[in-house]
XYZ file of N, CA and C in Angstrom:
516
model
N 0.847 -1.215 0.036
C 0.051 0.022 0.011
C 0.769 1.310 -0.043
N 0.654 2.182 -0.882
C 1.349 3.387 -0.959
C 0.521 4.560 -0.529
N 1.102 5.444 0.274
C 0.261 6.669 0.784
C 0.984 7.930 0.309
N 0.140 8.768 -0.313
C 0.991 9.925 -0.867
C -0.096 11.109 -0.862
N 0.450 12.337 -0.749
C -0.223 13.692 -0.862
C -0.674 13.690 -2.413
N -1.984 14.151 -2.486
C -2.522 14.318 -4.022
C -2.380 15.515 -4.535
N -2.060 15.694 -5.848
C -1.961 16.955 -6.509
C -3.327 17.290 -6.788
N -3.648 18.655 -7.221
C -4.929 19.158 -7.394
C -5.467 18.447 -8.521
N -4.834 17.887 -9.528
C -5.354 17.183 -10.724
C -5.835 15.983 -10.328
N -5.482 15.319 -9.274
C -5.758 13.965 -8.906
C -6.965 13.964 -8.081
N -7.532 14.985 -7.630
C -8.540 15.136 -6.695
C -9.878 14.498 -7.161
N -9.975 14.393 -8.523
C -11.061 13.710 -9.058
C -11.060 12.202 -9.078
N -9.957 11.690 -8.482
C -9.831 10.253 -8.202
C -10.728 9.789 -7.118
N -11.301 10.792 -6.324
C -12.386 10.382 -5.383
C -13.383 9.350 -5.929
N -13.886 9.745 -7.188
C -14.986 8.942 -7.935
C -14.505 7.448 -7.922
N -13.302 7.215 -7.869
C -12.882 5.733 -7.970
C -12.930 4.883 -6.615
N -13.324 5.742 -5.616
C -13.362 4.867 -4.394
C -14.866 4.437 -4.343
N -14.789 2.963 -4.180
C -16.239 2.385 -4.090
C -16.880 2.711 -2.763
N -17.864 3.468 -2.507
C -18.519 3.778 -1.287
C -19.687 2.924 -1.037
N -19.926 1.877 -1.783
C -20.935 1.260 -1.407
C -21.166 0.640 0.024
N -22.403 0.554 0.498
C -22.583 0.175 1.963
C -24.162 -0.019 2.179
N -24.307 -1.120 2.853
C -25.718 -1.359 3.515
C -25.710 -0.857 4.825
N -26.757 -0.044 5.035
C -26.957 0.654 6.479
C -28.260 0.170 7.061
N -28.112 -0.238 8.329
C -29.427 -0.587 8.930
C -29.591 0.207 10.203
N -28.488 1.080 10.626
C -28.744 1.679 11.873
C -27.919 3.101 11.657
N -28.520 4.144 12.269
C -27.754 5.448 12.161
C -27.991 5.969 13.649
N -27.095 6.959 13.983
C -27.079 7.697 15.149
C -27.781 8.957 15.103
N -28.390 9.337 16.289
C -28.919 10.660 16.448
C -28.485 11.061 17.887
N -28.357 12.469 18.065
C -28.101 12.943 19.334
C -29.301 13.058 20.048
N -29.611 12.691 21.226
C -30.796 12.906 22.010
C -30.255 13.238 23.416
N -30.650 14.295 23.992
C -30.268 14.675 25.357
C -28.823 14.454 25.608
N -27.966 15.020 24.528
C -26.384 14.966 24.640
C -26.014 13.533 24.664
N -26.616 12.525 24.237
C -26.160 11.314 24.199
C -26.387 10.652 22.745
N -25.525 9.691 22.454
C -25.917 8.969 21.087
C -26.973 7.976 21.235
N -27.917 7.881 20.183
C -28.938 6.951 20.403
C -28.900 6.451 18.887
N -28.998 5.083 18.892
C -29.243 4.281 17.594
C -30.570 4.138 17.305
N -30.846 4.393 15.951
C -32.247 4.267 15.314
C -32.129 3.314 14.304
N -33.024 2.321 14.047
C -33.027 1.647 12.766
C -33.448 2.331 11.682
N -32.585 2.225 10.657
C -32.954 3.019 9.335
C -32.172 2.305 8.228
N -32.857 2.111 7.193
C -32.130 1.302 6.128
C -31.882 2.094 4.811
N -30.583 1.996 4.433
C -29.999 2.693 3.242
C -29.253 1.733 2.450
N -29.474 1.722 1.093
C -28.501 0.933 0.414
C -27.671 1.760 -0.458
N -26.588 2.233 0.054
C -25.711 3.032 -0.748
C -25.022 2.441 -1.748
N -25.345 2.675 -3.096
C -24.813 1.924 -4.226
C -23.574 2.428 -4.732
N -23.231 3.709 -4.516
C -22.241 4.561 -4.942
C -22.371 6.061 -4.915
N -21.658 6.751 -5.807
C -21.734 8.257 -5.640
C -22.745 8.723 -6.397
N -23.474 9.682 -5.878
C -24.480 10.384 -6.690
C -23.670 11.285 -7.418
N -24.050 11.649 -8.805
C -23.247 12.640 -9.443
C -23.017 14.071 -8.791
N -24.299 14.372 -8.368
C -24.273 15.745 -7.719
C -23.350 15.890 -6.416
N -23.525 14.821 -5.600
C -22.697 14.798 -4.430
C -21.149 14.519 -4.909
N -20.986 13.881 -5.825
C -19.545 13.655 -6.266
C -18.868 15.052 -6.714
N -19.598 15.901 -7.351
C -19.239 17.208 -7.747
C -18.938 18.177 -6.661
N -19.928 18.025 -5.583
C -19.726 18.898 -4.442
C -18.439 18.546 -3.504
N -18.267 17.140 -3.389
C -17.106 16.744 -2.684
C -15.918 17.126 -3.406
N -15.737 16.930 -4.692
C -14.680 17.187 -5.497
C -14.183 18.740 -5.446
N -15.290 19.578 -5.492
C -15.062 20.916 -5.218
C -14.501 21.249 -3.847
N -15.102 20.536 -2.699
C -14.763 20.719 -1.342
C -13.337 20.479 -1.281
N -12.799 19.291 -1.943
C -11.423 18.803 -1.892
C -10.529 20.014 -2.597
N -11.046 20.444 -3.643
C -10.221 21.494 -4.332
C -10.067 22.735 -3.479
N -11.159 23.194 -2.914
C -11.130 24.267 -1.978
C -10.119 24.073 -0.844
N -10.174 22.772 -0.192
C -9.176 22.450 0.790
C -7.806 22.559 0.381
N -7.566 22.084 -0.820
C -6.244 22.051 -1.429
C -5.743 23.499 -1.650
N -6.750 24.317 -2.280
C -6.278 25.777 -2.427
C -5.980 26.483 -1.140
N -6.517 25.992 0.042
C -6.230 26.722 1.389
C -5.035 26.159 1.918
N -4.284 25.317 1.248
C -3.050 24.639 1.770
C -3.428 23.397 2.647
N -4.554 22.806 2.536
C -4.930 21.725 3.333
C -4.112 20.530 2.719
N -4.398 19.421 3.524
C -3.764 18.253 3.163
C -4.729 17.093 2.648
N -4.357 16.495 1.686
C -5.264 15.503 1.033
C -4.226 14.320 0.731
N -4.568 13.117 1.250
C -3.564 12.048 1.184
C -4.584 10.855 0.643
N -3.871 10.172 -0.278
C -4.559 8.946 -1.056
C -3.675 7.765 -0.685
N -4.665 6.765 -0.632
C -4.058 5.369 -0.356
C -4.217 4.524 -1.723
N -3.033 3.950 -2.157
C -3.075 3.373 -3.443
C -2.658 1.901 -3.317
N -3.369 1.035 -3.954
C -3.070 -0.270 -4.171
C -2.739 -0.721 -5.504
N -1.562 -0.817 -6.114
C -1.150 -1.020 -7.571
C -1.792 0.075 -8.377
N -1.368 1.172 -7.888
C -1.651 2.655 -8.722
C -3.217 2.666 -8.755
N -3.967 2.158 -8.002
C -5.523 2.377 -7.892
C -5.889 3.039 -6.445
N -6.555 4.123 -6.484
C -6.787 4.626 -5.164
C -7.881 3.878 -4.388
N -7.547 3.552 -3.163
C -8.555 2.802 -2.467
C -8.980 3.493 -1.237
N -8.304 4.658 -0.790
C -8.708 5.433 0.285
C -8.185 6.904 0.140
N -9.049 7.788 0.963
C -8.557 9.212 0.746
C -8.930 9.620 2.106
N -7.947 10.717 2.652
C -8.093 11.495 3.946
C -7.855 12.935 3.533
N -8.650 13.833 4.206
C -8.386 15.321 3.996
C -8.320 16.010 5.212
N -7.554 17.072 5.354
C -7.353 17.919 6.490
C -7.469 19.432 6.267
N -8.259 20.069 6.932
C -8.332 21.563 6.697
C -6.962 22.050 7.239
N -6.706 23.277 6.629
C -5.356 23.927 7.018
C -5.291 24.821 8.137
N -6.404 25.072 8.823
C -6.389 26.015 9.882
C -6.694 25.487 11.264
N -6.423 26.162 12.225
C -6.607 25.648 13.626
C -7.809 26.368 14.243
N -8.621 25.534 14.843
C -9.869 25.937 15.385
C -9.511 26.164 17.028
N -9.675 27.414 17.492
C -9.471 27.482 18.912
C -7.985 27.304 19.263
N -7.038 27.417 18.242
C -5.725 27.265 18.588
C -5.152 25.760 18.899
N -6.160 24.728 18.904
C -5.698 23.388 19.167
C -6.230 22.369 18.247
N -7.160 22.648 17.479
C -8.021 21.596 16.794
C -7.937 21.889 15.243
N -7.856 20.814 14.563
C -7.877 20.811 13.084
C -9.116 19.936 12.641
N -9.554 20.293 11.614
C -10.853 19.583 11.064
C -10.444 18.507 10.124
N -10.642 17.101 10.458
C -10.462 16.047 9.620
C -11.777 16.107 8.631
N -11.501 16.528 7.387
C -12.788 16.992 6.449
C -13.395 15.662 5.895
N -12.487 14.813 5.171
C -13.105 13.486 4.567
C -12.240 12.398 4.876
N -13.021 11.245 4.992
C -12.190 9.870 5.049
C -13.162 8.869 4.335
N -12.575 8.393 3.260
C -13.372 7.384 2.585
C -12.234 6.160 2.149
N -12.929 5.053 2.521
C -12.242 3.750 2.265
C -13.057 3.065 1.221
N -12.574 2.380 0.080
C -13.402 1.554 -0.663
C -13.792 0.437 -0.102
N -14.967 -0.092 -0.477
C -15.861 -1.078 0.149
C -14.961 -2.388 0.546
N -14.130 -2.750 -0.487
C -13.355 -4.134 -0.294
C -12.362 -4.035 0.724
N -11.804 -2.586 1.100
C -10.653 -2.391 1.939
C -11.146 -2.043 3.359
N -12.316 -2.113 3.635
C -12.847 -1.771 5.019
C -12.592 -2.886 5.859
N -12.530 -2.483 7.211
C -12.220 -3.476 8.328
C -10.875 -4.268 8.054
N -9.944 -3.723 7.520
C -8.799 -4.135 7.296
C -7.540 -3.247 7.752
N -7.909 -2.278 8.522
C -6.952 -1.260 9.119
C -6.710 -0.095 8.203
N -7.140 -0.065 7.077
C -6.868 1.048 6.270
C -7.230 2.469 6.730
N -8.594 2.583 7.249
C -9.129 3.846 7.847
C -8.193 4.138 8.957
N -7.896 3.344 9.830
C -7.100 3.687 11.016
C -5.767 4.179 10.542
N -5.095 3.460 9.531
C -3.844 3.987 9.069
C -3.940 5.367 8.471
N -4.927 5.733 7.814
C -5.239 7.123 7.164
C -5.490 7.966 8.394
N -6.188 7.687 9.289
C -6.351 8.756 10.396
C -5.144 8.865 11.114
N -4.287 7.842 11.285
C -2.923 7.834 11.917
C -2.022 8.915 11.166
N -2.053 8.796 9.802
C -1.211 9.635 9.076
C -1.529 11.012 9.151
N -2.962 11.365 9.111
C -3.418 12.669 9.076
C -3.245 13.328 10.442
N -3.309 12.599 11.451
C -3.280 12.948 12.879
C -1.594 13.378 13.041
N -0.788 12.646 12.426
C 0.715 13.083 12.402
C 0.777 14.453 11.859
N 0.272 14.585 10.792
C 0.342 15.849 9.914
C -0.205 16.950 10.896
N -1.343 16.673 11.270
C -2.060 17.747 12.054
C -1.104 18.065 13.400
N -0.702 17.199 13.948
C 0.092 17.316 15.121
C 1.508 18.171 14.739
N 1.917 17.915 13.676
C 3.204 18.756 13.214
C 2.795 20.289 12.975
N 1.481 20.393 12.679
C 0.972 21.798 12.308
C 0.561 22.403 13.790
N 0.715 21.720 14.877
C 0.358 22.316 16.144
C -0.958 21.878 16.685
N -1.680 20.958 15.997
C -2.999 20.500 16.517
C -2.805 19.441 17.681
N -3.699 19.583 18.608
C -3.885 18.592 19.673
C -4.885 17.661 19.619
N -5.907 18.043 18.638
C -7.055 16.985 18.434
C -7.594 17.331 17.038
N -8.342 16.408 16.654
C -9.175 16.500 15.322
C -10.644 16.693 15.581
N -11.193 17.623 14.911
C -12.610 17.624 14.813
C -13.180 16.809 13.687
N -14.197 16.014 13.939
C -14.757 15.172 12.926
C -16.258 15.288 12.927
N -16.710 15.647 11.828
C -18.180 15.718 11.491
C -18.452 14.519 10.857
N -19.003 13.429 11.480
C -19.049 12.186 10.940
C -20.623 11.911 10.369
N -20.580 11.197 9.290
C -21.889 10.748 8.693
C -22.430 9.869 9.838
N -23.764 9.960 10.136
C -24.277 9.382 11.361
C -24.608 7.705 11.261
N -23.900 7.151 10.307
C -24.072 5.677 10.003
C -23.306 5.164 11.139
N -23.930 4.068 11.518
C -23.326 3.374 12.720
C -21.827 2.971 12.565
N -21.460 2.361 11.441
C -20.061 1.909 11.084
C -19.197 3.073 11.269
N -19.505 4.086 10.539
C -18.661 5.287 10.654
C -18.332 5.838 12.131
N -19.503 6.013 12.810
C -19.427 6.663 14.180
C -18.664 5.664 14.956
N -19.033 4.477 14.983
C -18.364 3.406 15.936
C -16.852 3.356 15.585
N -16.413 3.419 14.253
C -15.009 3.449 13.863
C -14.396 4.639 14.740
N -14.909 5.693 14.567
C -14.060 6.879 15.320
C -14.272 6.682 16.871
N -15.328 6.248 17.581
C -15.242 5.904 18.667
C -14.273 5.010 19.322
N -14.056 3.824 18.433
C -13.042 2.935 18.703
C -11.594 3.567 18.678
N -11.387 4.587 17.823
C -10.126 5.278 17.930
C -9.956 6.162 18.988
N -11.034 6.483 19.864
C -11.032 7.360 21.075
C -11.674 8.597 20.827
N -12.462 8.748 19.820
C -13.015 10.090 19.708
C -14.156 10.049 20.686
N -14.649 11.274 21.013
C -15.879 11.485 21.883
C -16.686 12.444 21.263
N -17.865 12.631 21.721
C -18.857 13.729 21.417
C -18.221 15.122 21.590
N -18.294 15.856 20.636
C -17.865 17.327 20.775
C -19.014 17.989 21.772
N -18.669 18.419 22.846
C -19.563 19.002 23.738
C -18.957 20.485 24.230
N -19.541 21.432 23.577
C -20.514 21.604 22.541
C -19.831 21.400 21.253
N -20.621 21.037 20.113
C -20.060 21.144 18.797
C -19.635 22.520 18.467
N -18.697 22.633 17.476
C -18.361 23.915 16.970
C -19.654 24.544 16.332
N -19.901 25.741 16.642
C -21.307 26.340 16.031
C -21.298 26.440 14.576
N -20.203 26.849 13.957
C -20.084 27.000 12.507
C -20.126 25.693 11.898
N -19.170 24.715 12.336
C -19.223 23.444 11.594
C -20.546 22.672 11.712
N -21.296 22.832 13.055
C -22.577 22.267 13.125
C -23.590 22.672 12.379
N -23.546 23.984 11.915
C -24.609 24.542 11.112
C -24.320 24.090 9.608
N -23.043 23.647 9.168
C -22.846 23.179 7.973
C -23.514 21.849 7.816
N -23.240 21.098 8.969
C -23.688 19.510 8.894
C -24.477 19.197 10.080
N -25.735 19.558 10.262
C -26.356 19.470 11.597
C -26.885 18.109 11.853
N -26.775 17.227 10.841
C -27.358 15.781 11.058
C -26.182 14.903 11.263
N -24.922 15.450 11.063
C -23.636 14.684 11.351
C -23.567 14.510 12.843
N -22.644 13.596 13.317
C -22.290 13.313 14.666
C -20.855 14.159 14.738
N -20.803 15.075 15.670
C -19.683 15.949 15.858
C -18.780 15.333 16.875
N -17.613 14.983 16.585
C -16.772 14.320 17.535
C -15.346 15.019 17.643
N -14.685 14.915 18.665
C -13.370 15.354 19.036
C -12.480 13.976 19.197
N -11.374 14.002 18.399
C -10.297 12.832 18.651
C -9.013 13.469 19.188
N -8.524 13.213 20.281
C -7.261 13.535 20.763
C -6.354 12.868 19.976
N -5.180 13.759 19.724
C -4.037 13.110 18.788
C -2.776 13.328 19.540
C-alpha cells in the first residue's frame, strides 16, 4: 500500500473509491447522548451531484493549503483522507473527509489514514481532530473505537454546515 499527498489534478480520483454500503442503523443525538435508530439505506455509489460537491470541497481544501492523502493499491486509489489547513481555537484541526473503498474496509486502512493525518495535524500544532461524521453506525463506531468523543458543545459554525452529522473530537 502506498500513501501519498494528492496533486490538485488527482482530486477527481475520489470517484474511483467504491463507497457502497448497506446501512441498517444510524445515530442521532438525544439529550447529549448517542442513540441508535433503525434506518435502512442501500448506498450503491456516488451520486453525481454529491461527487461534484465533494470534489469541489477537496479543491477548496487544496487551495487553502490543506492536506489530502490518497492510499493506493497497485496504482489504484482505495482510500482518501483530507485535513483543513487552519486551527480551530488554537488546538483543533478538522478532519474533513475519510473514505475507504468497500473491499478495503475492516482491514486497518481507515485507522492508518487517520494515523497519518493525525501526525500531519500534530506537526502543524493541533492537539485534536474535529470530525463531523456521517451518522451511519459503522462510521461513528469506527471513530469511537479510535478514542473520539462527542464534541460538547460542537463547533457552532461546523454544526450549522452539517447538523445531521455526529460531531466528534479525537485527541491526537
